[in-house]
C-alpha cells in the first residue's frame, strides 16, 4: 500500500485502501499499523484534520482492530 507523507508530530505517513477498508499508519518511530474496517469518511477526516494525532487518538485508536507490521 502506498502511504502519503503527512505533517504530524507523531505520524509519518498514512495510506488507505477503500476496497478493503484498510488504513495503514506509519508512526515517526518507524512502527507501521494496519487498521481494518475503517470507513472512507474516517480516512478523509484524518487526512483533513488539523492535528492528525488528536484525530487518530479520538476516532481511530482503540476503535478498530489492528495489526502491527
GROMACS .gro file of C-alpha atoms in nm:
model
   69
    1UNK     CA    1   0.000   0.000   0.000
    2UNK     CA    2   0.127   0.343  -0.085
    3UNK     CA    3   0.135   0.588   0.203
    4UNK     CA    4   0.129   0.966   0.172
    5UNK     CA    5   0.364   1.165   0.396
    6UNK     CA    6   0.183   1.389   0.645
    7UNK     CA    7   0.284   1.672   0.875
    8UNK     CA    8   0.243   1.547   1.230
    9UNK     CA    9   0.447   1.527   1.548
   10UNK     CA   10   0.358   1.158   1.582
   11UNK     CA   11   0.256   1.022   1.240
   12UNK     CA   12   0.493   0.997   0.943
   13UNK     CA   13   0.263   0.872   0.665
   14UNK     CA   14  -0.089   0.744   0.604
   15UNK     CA   15  -0.224   0.501   0.344
   16UNK     CA   16  -0.576   0.381   0.274
   17UNK     CA   17  -0.738   0.114   0.057
   18UNK     CA   18  -1.108   0.192   0.008
   19UNK     CA   19  -1.189  -0.154  -0.132
   20UNK     CA   20  -1.063  -0.340   0.175
   21UNK     CA   21  -1.120  -0.051   0.420
   22UNK     CA   22  -0.764  -0.087   0.547
   23UNK     CA   23  -0.598   0.220   0.698
   24UNK     CA   24  -0.221   0.200   0.729
   25UNK     CA   25  -0.035   0.439   0.957
   26UNK     CA   26   0.340   0.474   0.989
   27UNK     CA   27   0.448   0.646   1.306
   28UNK     CA   28   0.759   0.859   1.342
   29UNK     CA   29   0.929   0.580   1.541
   30UNK     CA   30   0.906   0.353   1.234
   31UNK     CA   31   0.618   0.135   1.355
   32UNK     CA   32   0.351   0.055   1.094
   33UNK     CA   33  -0.002  -0.036   1.198
   34UNK     CA   34  -0.288  -0.158   0.980
   35UNK     CA   35  -0.641  -0.082   1.097
   36UNK     CA   36  -0.924  -0.281   0.940
   37UNK     CA   37  -1.288  -0.191   0.879
   38UNK     CA   38  -1.216   0.182   0.865
   39UNK     CA   39  -1.479   0.371   0.661
   40UNK     CA   40  -1.361   0.603   0.385
   41UNK     CA   41  -1.506   0.902   0.570
   42UNK     CA   42  -1.284   0.829   0.868
   43UNK     CA   43  -0.976   0.832   0.644
   44UNK     CA   44  -1.087   1.162   0.491
   45UNK     CA   45  -1.142   1.307   0.838
   46UNK     CA   46  -0.794   1.202   0.943
   47UNK     CA   47  -0.630   1.345   0.632
   48UNK     CA   48  -0.816   1.677   0.671
   49UNK     CA   49  -0.764   1.712   1.046
   50UNK     CA   50  -0.552   2.000   1.172
   51UNK     CA   51  -0.395   1.759   1.418
   52UNK     CA   52  -0.359   1.406   1.281
   53UNK     CA   53  -0.252   1.271   1.620
   54UNK     CA   54  -0.551   1.419   1.802
   55UNK     CA   55  -0.793   1.288   1.537
   56UNK     CA   56  -0.627   0.946   1.543
   57UNK     CA   57  -0.647   0.921   1.922
   58UNK     CA   58  -1.011   1.037   1.933
   59UNK     CA   59  -1.154   0.846   1.635
   60UNK     CA   60  -0.937   0.551   1.531
   61UNK     CA   61  -0.716   0.426   1.814
   62UNK     CA   62  -0.893   0.159   2.023
   63UNK     CA   63  -1.196   0.166   1.787
   64UNK     CA   64  -1.079  -0.056   1.502
   65UNK     CA   65  -0.898  -0.391   1.502
   66UNK     CA   66  -0.533  -0.354   1.409
   67UNK     CA   67  -0.216  -0.546   1.342
   68UNK     CA   68   0.139  -0.422   1.375
   69UNK     CA   69   0.379  -0.472   1.084
   0.00000   0.00000   0.00000
